[in-house]
Amino acid sequence: MAAAAKAAPKLVVRTFNKINAAGLSRFDPSMFQIKEDNNDGAHAILLRSHKLQAGDVPLMCRSIARCGAGTNNCNVPLMTDLGVPVFNTPGANANAVKELALCGLFLASRGVMEGATRMEELHQSGEAHAQIEKVKAQFGGRELAGKTLGVVGLGAIGAAVLKAALDLRMEVVGFDPALSVDAALKLPGHRIRIVDSLEDLAKASDYISLHAPSNEHTNGMISTQILSQMRTDACILNFARGELVDEAALAHHFDNGGAG
């Protein structure tokens, strides 16, 4: 009898963080083996926010994929030295981040958290029913329609956010010195205004939404100078990277009565 054919070895994909099952299901189980935090070696790595170290990358690794747009947690220069290419997935989470940005806009506008906190206090004291009509007027906030949203970074996420803002009847200004031709062609150019500097955007905006990568050119972009150019009641929404904001400058801004 002929000997049974030996099964080909599977390619091992190591995952850091929790990767959506729908994405992992695209790997043919007859060819790939998915392992979480596997230290035995891997041919490829999938990760989200895990900060990749050289020790995480075995000699047999041939590729790294970041499940998101930014690759600042992947140490690309080191991986390049090791001969391991790093891929990203721009736009894969654009809708999720857009929804978070919209949530941030509403929270920053309508006194939702402040109102909820006050109502909890009144419930605890037994005064909620008696005070609700009087109290709710204190947390009306302001409507978004007619206000101006400044979007920093006009890639897949920034574009999704600005289109949603337009649907809310907001005015939109955008800034992106690294804007590609392909990304520019996808923008509703006749409905938005592109400015040449972050200072111009800060002056024009009631809200600023950050959607830029973290790198040597963008880290600390929200600086004392930019904060000083903002309108007194303007708000910053940062669903990108913390490094984009100079925290000391922002703390000083708040300590001196600034909004944001």
PDB file of C-alpha atoms in Angstrom:
ATOM      1  CA  MET A   1       0.000   0.000   0.000  1.00  0.00           C
ATOM      2  CA  ALA A   2       1.168   3.502  -0.752  1.00  0.00           C
ATOM      3  CA  ALA A   3       1.988   5.559   2.307  1.00  0.00           C
ATOM      4  CA  ALA A   4      -0.491   8.339   3.140  1.00  0.00           C
ATOM      5  CA  ALA A   5       0.673  11.765   2.048  1.00  0.00           C
ATOM      6  CA  LYS A   6       2.114  13.739   4.916  1.00  0.00           C
ATOM      7  CA  ALA A   7       0.140  16.899   5.735  1.00  0.00           C
ATOM      8  CA  ALA A   8       1.957  20.089   4.903  1.00  0.00           C
ATOM      9  CA  PRO A   9       2.981  22.096   7.982  1.00  0.00           C
ATOM     10  CA  LYS A  10       0.754  25.052   8.760  1.00  0.00           C
ATOM     11  CA  LEU A  11       1.903  28.645   8.861  1.00  0.00           C
ATOM     12  CA  VAL A  12       1.662  30.014  12.394  1.00  0.00           C
ATOM     13  CA  VAL A  13       0.096  33.457  12.919  1.00  0.00           C
ATOM     14  CA  ARG A  14       0.678  34.949  16.358  1.00  0.00           C
ATOM     15  CA  THR A  15      -1.844  37.506  17.638  1.00  0.00           C
ATOM     16  CA  PHE A  16      -1.368  40.196  20.230  1.00  0.00           C
ATOM     17  CA  ASN A  17      -4.480  41.857  21.675  1.00  0.00           C
ATOM     18  CA  LYS A  18      -7.925  40.604  20.735  1.00  0.00           C
ATOM     19  CA  ILE A  19      -8.415  40.361  16.973  1.00  0.00           C
ATOM     20  CA  ASN A  20     -11.953  40.253  15.609  1.00  0.00           C
ATOM     21  CA  ALA A  21     -13.077  36.717  14.832  1.00  0.00           C
ATOM     22  CA  ALA A  22     -14.469  37.816  11.464  1.00  0.00           C
ATOM     23  CA  GLY A  23     -10.978  38.830  10.409  1.00  0.00           C
ATOM     24  CA  LEU A  24      -9.319  35.682  11.721  1.00  0.00           C
ATOM     25  CA  SER A  25     -11.872  33.537   9.885  1.00  0.00           C
ATOM     26  CA  ARG A  26     -10.311  34.648   6.602  1.00  0.00           C
ATOM     27  CA  PHE A  27      -7.293  32.454   7.350  1.00  0.00           C
ATOM     28  CA  ASP A  28      -7.825  29.001   5.836  1.00  0.00           C
ATOM     29  CA  PRO A  29      -7.484  26.579   8.805  1.00  0.00           C
ATOM     30  CA  SER A  30      -5.941  23.983   6.496  1.00  0.00           C
ATOM     31  CA  MET A  31      -3.046  26.363   5.875  1.00  0.00           C
ATOM     32  CA  PHE A  32      -2.822  28.598   8.951  1.00  0.00           C
ATOM     33  CA  GLN A  33      -2.742  28.098  12.706  1.00  0.00           C
ATOM     34  CA  ILE A  34      -3.750  31.066  14.865  1.00  0.00           C
ATOM     35  CA  LYS A  35      -2.082  31.301  18.264  1.00  0.00           C
ATOM     36  CA  GLU A  36      -2.567  33.959  20.913  1.00  0.00           C
ATOM     37  CA  ASP A  37       0.616  35.227  22.581  1.00  0.00           C
ATOM     38  CA  ASN A  38       2.476  32.177  21.323  1.00  0.00           C
ATOM     39  CA  ASN A  39       6.152  32.118  22.310  1.00  0.00           C
ATOM     40  CA  ASP A  40       7.030  29.041  20.269  1.00  0.00           C
ATOM     41  CA  GLY A  41       7.596  30.983  17.052  1.00  0.00           C
ATOM     42  CA  ALA A  42       5.423  32.429  14.331  1.00  0.00           C
ATOM     43  CA  HIS A  43       5.607  33.090  10.619  1.00  0.00           C
ATOM     44  CA  ALA A  44       3.456  36.223  10.901  1.00  0.00           C
ATOM     45  CA  ILE A  45       2.195  38.574  13.610  1.00  0.00           C
ATOM     46  CA  LEU A  46      -1.146  40.392  13.937  1.00  0.00           C
ATOM     47  CA  LEU A  47      -1.504  43.145  16.520  1.00  0.00           C
ATOM     48  CA  ARG A  48      -3.481  46.210  17.479  1.00  0.00           C
ATOM     49  CA  SER A  49      -2.094  48.360  20.312  1.00  0.00           C
ATOM     50  CA  HIS A  50       0.623  46.052  21.654  1.00  0.00           C
ATOM     51  CA  LYS A  51       4.003  47.810  21.669  1.00  0.00           C
ATOM     52  CA  LEU A  52       6.145  45.429  19.663  1.00  0.00           C
ATOM     53  CA  GLN A  53       9.613  44.567  20.961  1.00  0.00           C
ATOM     54  CA  ALA A  54      12.465  42.805  19.203  1.00  0.00           C
ATOM     55  CA  GLY A  55      11.941  39.818  21.507  1.00  0.00           C
ATOM     56  CA  ASP A  56       8.381  39.422  20.194  1.00  0.00           C
ATOM     57  CA  VAL A  57       9.627  38.744  16.673  1.00  0.00           C
ATOM     58  CA  PRO A  58      11.099  35.277  16.128  1.00  0.00           C
ATOM     59  CA  LEU A  59      13.714  34.620  13.484  1.00  0.00           C
ATOM     60  CA  MET A  60      11.145  32.748  11.381  1.00  0.00           C
ATOM     61  CA  CYS A  61       8.743  35.728  11.220  1.00  0.00           C
ATOM     62  CA  ARG A  62       8.172  37.004   7.695  1.00  0.00           C
ATOM     63  CA  SER A  63       5.557  39.751   8.135  1.00  0.00           C
ATOM     64  CA  ILE A  64       3.760  41.918  10.686  1.00  0.00           C
ATOM     65  CA  ALA A  65       0.286  43.374  10.200  1.00  0.00           C
ATOM     66  CA  ARG A  66      -1.096  46.218  12.298  1.00  0.00           C
ATOM     67  CA  CYS A  67      -4.893  46.039  12.535  1.00  0.00           C
ATOM     68  CA  GLY A  68      -5.367  49.775  12.118  1.00  0.00           C
ATOM     69  CA  ALA A  69      -3.758  52.727  10.385  1.00  0.00           C
ATOM     70  CA  GLY A  70      -0.959  53.787  12.731  1.00  0.00           C
ATOM     71  CA  THR A  71       2.262  51.795  12.959  1.00  0.00           C
ATOM     72  CA  ASN A  72       4.047  53.795  15.675  1.00  0.00           C
ATOM     73  CA  ASN A  73       3.769  50.827  18.084  1.00  0.00           C
ATOM     74  CA  CYS A  74       5.491  48.499  15.599  1.00  0.00           C
ATOM     75  CA  ASN A  75       8.991  50.036  15.657  1.00  0.00           C
ATOM     76  CA  VAL A  76       9.177  50.089  11.873  1.00  0.00           C
ATOM     77  CA  PRO A  77      12.878  51.093  11.715  1.00  0.00           C
ATOM     78  CA  LEU A  78      13.850  48.124  13.879  1.00  0.00           C
ATOM     79  CA  MET A  79      11.645  45.755  11.891  1.00  0.00           C
ATOM     80  CA  THR A  80      13.215  47.077   8.692  1.00  0.00           C
ATOM     81  CA  ASP A  81      16.661  46.307  10.095  1.00  0.00           C
ATOM     82  CA  LEU A  82      15.427  42.804  10.918  1.00  0.00           C
ATOM     83  CA  GLY A  83      14.121  42.388   7.366  1.00  0.00           C
ATOM     84  CA  VAL A  84      10.481  42.036   8.431  1.00  0.00           C
ATOM     85  CA  PRO A  85       7.938  44.156   6.500  1.00  0.00           C
ATOM     86  CA  VAL A  86       5.178  45.914   8.446  1.00  0.00           C
ATOM     87  CA  PHE A  87       1.735  46.317   6.885  1.00  0.00           C
ATOM     88  CA  ASN A  88      -1.196  48.413   8.086  1.00  0.00           C
ATOM     89  CA  THR A  89      -4.917  48.472   7.331  1.00  0.00           C
ATOM     90  CA  PRO A  90      -5.885  52.119   6.750  1.00  0.00           C
ATOM     91  CA  GLY A  91      -9.614  52.696   6.873  1.00  0.00           C
ATOM     92  CA  ALA A  92     -10.458  49.370   8.494  1.00  0.00           C
ATOM     93  CA  ASN A  93     -11.645  51.090  11.679  1.00  0.00           C
ATOM     94  CA  ALA A  94     -12.762  54.350  10.080  1.00  0.00           C
ATOM     95  CA  ASN A  95     -16.443  53.909  10.872  1.00  0.00           C
ATOM     96  CA  ALA A  96     -15.788  52.956  14.501  1.00  0.00           C
ATOM     97  CA  VAL A  97     -13.580  56.002  15.087  1.00  0.00           C
ATOM     98  CA  LYS A  98     -16.032  58.250  13.251  1.00  0.00           C
ATOM     99  CA  GLU A  99     -18.778  57.174  15.655  1.00  0.00           C
ATOM    100  CA  LEU A 100     -16.542  57.874  18.652  1.00  0.00           C
ATOM    101  CA  ALA A 101     -15.741  61.322  17.271  1.00  0.00           C
ATOM    102  CA  LEU A 102     -19.447  62.051  16.818  1.00  0.00           C
ATOM    103  CA  CYS A 103     -20.069  60.884  20.373  1.00  0.00           C
ATOM    104  CA  GLY A 104     -17.338  63.258  21.517  1.00  0.00           C
ATOM    105  CA  LEU A 105     -18.966  66.124  19.631  1.00  0.00           C
ATOM    106  CA  PHE A 106     -22.301  65.542  21.353  1.00  0.00           C
ATOM    107  CA  LEU A 107     -20.731  65.152  24.795  1.00  0.00           C
ATOM    108  CA  ALA A 108     -18.757  68.351  24.290  1.00  0.00           C
ATOM    109  CA  SER A 109     -21.858  70.275  23.181  1.00  0.00           C
ATOM    110  CA  ARG A 110     -24.945  69.278  25.101  1.00  0.00           C
ATOM    111  CA  GLY A 111     -23.865  68.925  28.738  1.00  0.00           C
ATOM    112  CA  VAL A 112     -24.764  65.237  28.742  1.00  0.00           C
ATOM    113  CA  MET A 113     -22.280  64.099  31.385  1.00  0.00           C
ATOM    114  CA  GLU A 114     -22.831  67.148  33.585  1.00  0.00           C
ATOM    115  CA  GLY A 115     -26.601  66.694  33.405  1.00  0.00           C
ATOM    116  CA  ALA A 116     -26.394  62.987  34.180  1.00  0.00           C
ATOM    117  CA  THR A 117     -24.142  63.660  37.176  1.00  0.00           C
ATOM    118  CA  ARG A 118     -26.501  66.328  38.515  1.00  0.00           C
ATOM    119  CA  MET A 119     -29.545  64.088  38.095  1.00  0.00           C
ATOM    120  CA  GLU A 120     -27.787  61.277  39.960  1.00  0.00           C
ATOM    121  CA  GLU A 121     -27.181  63.673  42.845  1.00  0.00           C
ATOM    122  CA  LEU A 122     -30.844  64.713  42.837  1.00  0.00           C
ATOM    123  CA  HIS A 123     -32.009  61.087  42.767  1.00  0.00           C
ATOM    124  CA  GLN A 124     -29.864  60.332  45.778  1.00  0.00           C
ATOM    125  CA  SER A 125     -31.335  63.291  47.678  1.00  0.00           C
ATOM    126  CA  GLY A 126     -34.897  62.454  46.559  1.00  0.00           C
ATOM    127  CA  GLU A 127     -35.334  65.754  44.706  1.00  0.00           C
ATOM    128  CA  ALA A 128     -35.189  64.525  41.096  1.00  0.00           C
ATOM    129  CA  HIS A 129     -38.888  64.735  40.244  1.00  0.00           C
ATOM    130  CA  ALA A 130     -39.294  68.127  41.852  1.00  0.00           C
ATOM    131  CA  GLN A 131     -36.216  69.670  40.274  1.00  0.00           C
ATOM    132  CA  ILE A 132     -35.971  68.089  36.801  1.00  0.00           C
ATOM    133  CA  GLU A 133     -37.718  70.859  34.844  1.00  0.00           C
ATOM    134  CA  LYS A 134     -35.654  73.542  36.550  1.00  0.00           C
ATOM    135  CA  VAL A 135     -32.361  71.682  36.293  1.00  0.00           C
ATOM    136  CA  LYS A 136     -32.525  70.532  32.661  1.00  0.00           C
ATOM    137  CA  ALA A 137     -32.339  74.102  31.390  1.00  0.00           C
ATOM    138  CA  GLN A 138     -28.872  74.395  32.943  1.00  0.00           C
ATOM    139  CA  PHE A 139     -27.461  71.737  30.625  1.00  0.00           C
ATOM    140  CA  GLY A 140     -28.944  72.638  27.246  1.00  0.00           C
ATOM    141  CA  GLY A 141     -25.543  73.345  25.710  1.00  0.00           C
ATOM    142  CA  ARG A 142     -25.399  74.397  22.093  1.00  0.00           C
ATOM    143  CA  GLU A 143     -26.436  72.890  18.789  1.00  0.00           C
ATOM    144  CA  LEU A 144     -23.820  71.619  16.353  1.00  0.00           C
ATOM    145  CA  ALA A 145     -25.623  72.885  13.260  1.00  0.00           C
ATOM    146  CA  GLY A 146     -23.884  75.984  11.984  1.00  0.00           C
ATOM    147  CA  LYS A 147     -20.777  75.443  14.104  1.00  0.00           C
ATOM    148  CA  THR A 148     -17.377  74.807  12.521  1.00  0.00           C
ATOM    149  CA  LEU A 149     -15.454  71.547  12.825  1.00  0.00           C
ATOM    150  CA  GLY A 150     -11.751  71.591  12.043  1.00  0.00           C
ATOM    151  CA  VAL A 151     -10.453  68.191  10.934  1.00  0.00           C
ATOM    152  CA  VAL A 152      -6.714  67.556  11.171  1.00  0.00           C
ATOM    153  CA  GLY A 153      -5.761  64.632   8.941  1.00  0.00           C
ATOM    154  CA  LEU A 154      -7.937  63.910   5.910  1.00  0.00           C
ATOM    155  CA  GLY A 155      -7.336  60.210   5.373  1.00  0.00           C
ATOM    156  CA  ALA A 156     -10.050  57.567   5.634  1.00  0.00           C
ATOM    157  CA  ILE A 157     -11.021  58.425   9.224  1.00  0.00           C
ATOM    158  CA  GLY A 158     -10.850  62.201   8.848  1.00  0.00           C
ATOM    159  CA  ALA A 159     -12.887  62.018   5.656  1.00  0.00           C
ATOM    160  CA  ALA A 160     -15.554  59.905   7.365  1.00  0.00           C
ATOM    161  CA  VAL A 161     -15.766  62.356  10.266  1.00  0.00           C
ATOM    162  CA  LEU A 162     -16.066  65.440   8.091  1.00  0.00           C
ATOM    163  CA  LYS A 163     -18.777  63.857   5.935  1.00  0.00           C
ATOM    164  CA  ALA A 164     -20.777  63.041   9.072  1.00  0.00           C
ATOM    165  CA  ALA A 165     -20.301  66.623  10.285  1.00  0.00           C
ATOM    166  CA  LEU A 166     -21.631  67.946   6.990  1.00  0.00           C
ATOM    167  CA  ASP A 167     -24.704  65.735   7.449  1.00  0.00           C
ATOM    168  CA  LEU A 168     -25.198  67.484  10.808  1.00  0.00           C
ATOM    169  CA  ARG A 169     -25.167  70.798   8.911  1.00  0.00           C
ATOM    170  CA  MET A 170     -21.821  71.857  10.357  1.00  0.00           C
ATOM    171  CA  GLU A 171     -19.229  73.901   8.511  1.00  0.00           C
ATOM    172  CA  VAL A 172     -15.946  72.033   7.950  1.00  0.00           C
ATOM    173  CA  VAL A 173     -12.366  73.175   7.528  1.00  0.00           C
ATOM    174  CA  GLY A 174      -9.569  70.693   6.936  1.00  0.00           C
ATOM    175  CA  PHE A 175      -5.804  70.594   7.264  1.00  0.00           C
ATOM    176  CA  ASP A 176      -3.468  67.864   6.044  1.00  0.00           C
ATOM    177  CA  PRO A 177      -0.017  68.734   4.666  1.00  0.00           C
ATOM    178  CA  ALA A 178       0.499  65.085   3.713  1.00  0.00           C
ATOM    179  CA  LEU A 179      -2.781  64.707   1.822  1.00  0.00           C
ATOM    180  CA  SER A 180      -2.437  62.331  -1.106  1.00  0.00           C
ATOM    181  CA  VAL A 181      -4.043  62.926  -4.480  1.00  0.00           C
ATOM    182  CA  ASP A 182      -6.143  59.788  -4.059  1.00  0.00           C
ATOM    183  CA  ALA A 183      -7.462  60.911  -0.663  1.00  0.00           C
ATOM    184  CA  ALA A 184      -8.101  64.447  -1.938  1.00  0.00           C
ATOM    185  CA  LEU A 185     -10.219  63.174  -4.809  1.00  0.00           C
ATOM    186  CA  LYS A 186     -12.491  61.386  -2.336  1.00  0.00           C
ATOM    187  CA  LEU A 187     -13.278  64.550  -0.361  1.00  0.00           C
ATOM    188  CA  PRO A 188     -16.419  66.623  -0.978  1.00  0.00           C
ATOM    189  CA  GLY A 189     -14.221  69.539  -1.983  1.00  0.00           C
ATOM    190  CA  HIS A 190     -17.074  71.881  -2.880  1.00  0.00           C
ATOM    191  CA  ARG A 191     -18.505  71.590   0.643  1.00  0.00           C
ATOM    192  CA  ILE A 192     -15.385  72.025   2.778  1.00  0.00           C
ATOM    193  CA  ARG A 193     -12.564  74.542   3.063  1.00  0.00           C
ATOM    194  CA  ILE A 194      -8.935  73.416   3.123  1.00  0.00           C
ATOM    195  CA  VAL A 195      -6.560  75.682   5.032  1.00  0.00           C
ATOM    196  CA  ASP A 196      -2.791  75.978   4.712  1.00  0.00           C
ATOM    197  CA  SER A 197      -1.837  75.891   8.384  1.00  0.00           C
ATOM    198  CA  LEU A 198      -2.888  74.496  11.726  1.00  0.00           C
ATOM    199  CA  GLU A 199      -3.038  78.056  13.042  1.00  0.00           C
ATOM    200  CA  ASP A 200      -5.658  78.964  10.430  1.00  0.00           C
ATOM    201  CA  LEU A 201      -7.696  75.903  11.349  1.00  0.00           C
ATOM    202  CA  ALA A 202      -7.510  76.708  15.077  1.00  0.00           C
ATOM    203  CA  LYS A 203      -8.741  80.255  14.506  1.00  0.00           C
ATOM    204  CA  ALA A 204     -11.705  79.102  12.409  1.00  0.00           C
ATOM    205  CA  SER A 205     -12.944  76.143  14.481  1.00  0.00           C
ATOM    206  CA  ASP A 206     -15.447  75.624  17.277  1.00  0.00           C
ATOM    207  CA  TYR A 207     -14.266  72.004  17.499  1.00  0.00           C
ATOM    208  CA  ILE A 208     -11.002  70.409  16.398  1.00  0.00           C
ATOM    209  CA  SER A 209     -10.907  66.674  15.669  1.00  0.00           C
ATOM    210  CA  LEU A 210      -7.468  65.055  15.379  1.00  0.00           C
ATOM    211  CA  HIS A 211      -6.922  62.171  12.947  1.00  0.00           C
ATOM    212  CA  ALA A 212      -3.192  62.271  12.254  1.00  0.00           C
ATOM    213  CA  PRO A 213      -0.514  59.610  12.834  1.00  0.00           C
ATOM    214  CA  SER A 214       2.054  59.962  15.580  1.00  0.00           C
ATOM    215  CA  ASN A 215       5.490  60.845  14.197  1.00  0.00           C
ATOM    216  CA  GLU A 216       8.258  63.412  14.499  1.00  0.00           C
ATOM    217  CA  HIS A 217       6.253  65.923  12.468  1.00  0.00           C
ATOM    218  CA  THR A 218       2.940  65.610  14.337  1.00  0.00           C
ATOM    219  CA  ASN A 219       3.826  64.907  17.980  1.00  0.00           C
ATOM    220  CA  GLY A 220       3.023  67.945  20.096  1.00  0.00           C
ATOM    221  CA  MET A 221       1.210  69.645  17.206  1.00  0.00           C
ATOM    222  CA  ILE A 222      -1.419  70.959  19.639  1.00  0.00           C
ATOM    223  CA  SER A 223       1.014  73.310  21.335  1.00  0.00           C
ATOM    224  CA  THR A 224       0.845  76.479  23.399  1.00  0.00           C
ATOM    225  CA  GLN A 225       0.865  78.453  20.154  1.00  0.00           C
ATOM    226  CA  ILE A 226      -2.080  76.547  18.685  1.00  0.00           C
ATOM    227  CA  LEU A 227      -4.053  76.667  21.936  1.00  0.00           C
ATOM    228  CA  SER A 228      -3.578  80.421  22.033  1.00  0.00           C
ATOM    229  CA  GLN A 229      -5.118  80.705  18.549  1.00  0.00           C
ATOM    230  CA  MET A 230      -8.263  78.758  19.439  1.00  0.00           C
ATOM    231  CA  ARG A 231     -11.610  80.336  20.160  1.00  0.00           C
ATOM    232  CA  THR A 232     -12.301  80.708  23.882  1.00  0.00           C
ATOM    233  CA  ASP A 233     -15.002  78.009  23.937  1.00  0.00           C
ATOM    234  CA  ALA A 234     -13.470  75.651  21.355  1.00  0.00           C
ATOM    235  CA  CYS A 235     -13.069  71.944  22.098  1.00  0.00           C
ATOM    236  CA  ILE A 236     -10.411  69.433  21.026  1.00  0.00           C
ATOM    237  CA  LEU A 237     -11.348  65.830  20.208  1.00  0.00           C
ATOM    238  CA  ASN A 238      -8.425  63.430  20.047  1.00  0.00           C
ATOM    239  CA  PHE A 239      -9.303  59.898  18.971  1.00  0.00           C
ATOM    240  CA  ALA A 240      -5.930  59.452  17.259  1.00  0.00           C
ATOM    241  CA  ARG A 241      -2.752  59.441  19.396  1.00  0.00           C
ATOM    242  CA  GLY A 242      -2.099  61.103  22.744  1.00  0.00           C
ATOM    243  CA  GLU A 243       1.311  62.248  21.563  1.00  0.00           C
ATOM    244  CA  LEU A 244      -0.312  64.750  19.187  1.00  0.00           C
ATOM    245  CA  VAL A 245      -1.144  67.000  22.132  1.00  0.00           C
ATOM    246  CA  ASP A 246       1.451  68.731  24.291  1.00  0.00           C
ATOM    247  CA  GLU A 247       0.011  67.691  27.667  1.00  0.00           C
ATOM    248  CA  ALA A 248       1.911  70.332  29.649  1.00  0.00           C
ATOM    249  CA  ALA A 249       0.641  73.050  27.326  1.00  0.00           C
ATOM    250  CA  LEU A 250      -2.921  71.718  27.587  1.00  0.00           C
ATOM    251  CA  ALA A 251      -2.727  71.568  31.394  1.00  0.00           C
ATOM    252  CA  HIS A 252      -1.508  75.175  31.462  1.00  0.00           C
ATOM    253  CA  HIS A 253      -4.341  76.111  29.121  1.00  0.00           C
ATOM    254  CA  PHE A 254      -6.918  74.563  31.467  1.00  0.00           C
ATOM    255  CA  ASP A 255      -5.287  75.986  34.598  1.00  0.00           C
ATOM    256  CA  ASN A 256      -5.653  79.452  33.119  1.00  0.00           C
ATOM    257  CA  GLY A 257      -9.354  79.103  32.418  1.00  0.00           C
ATOM    258  CA  GLY A 258      -9.222  77.744  28.886  1.00  0.00           C
ATOM    259  CA  ALA A 259     -11.955  75.476  27.541  1.00  0.00           C
ATOM    260  CA  GLY A 260     -11.311  72.427  25.451  1.00  0.00           C
TER     261      GLY A 260
END
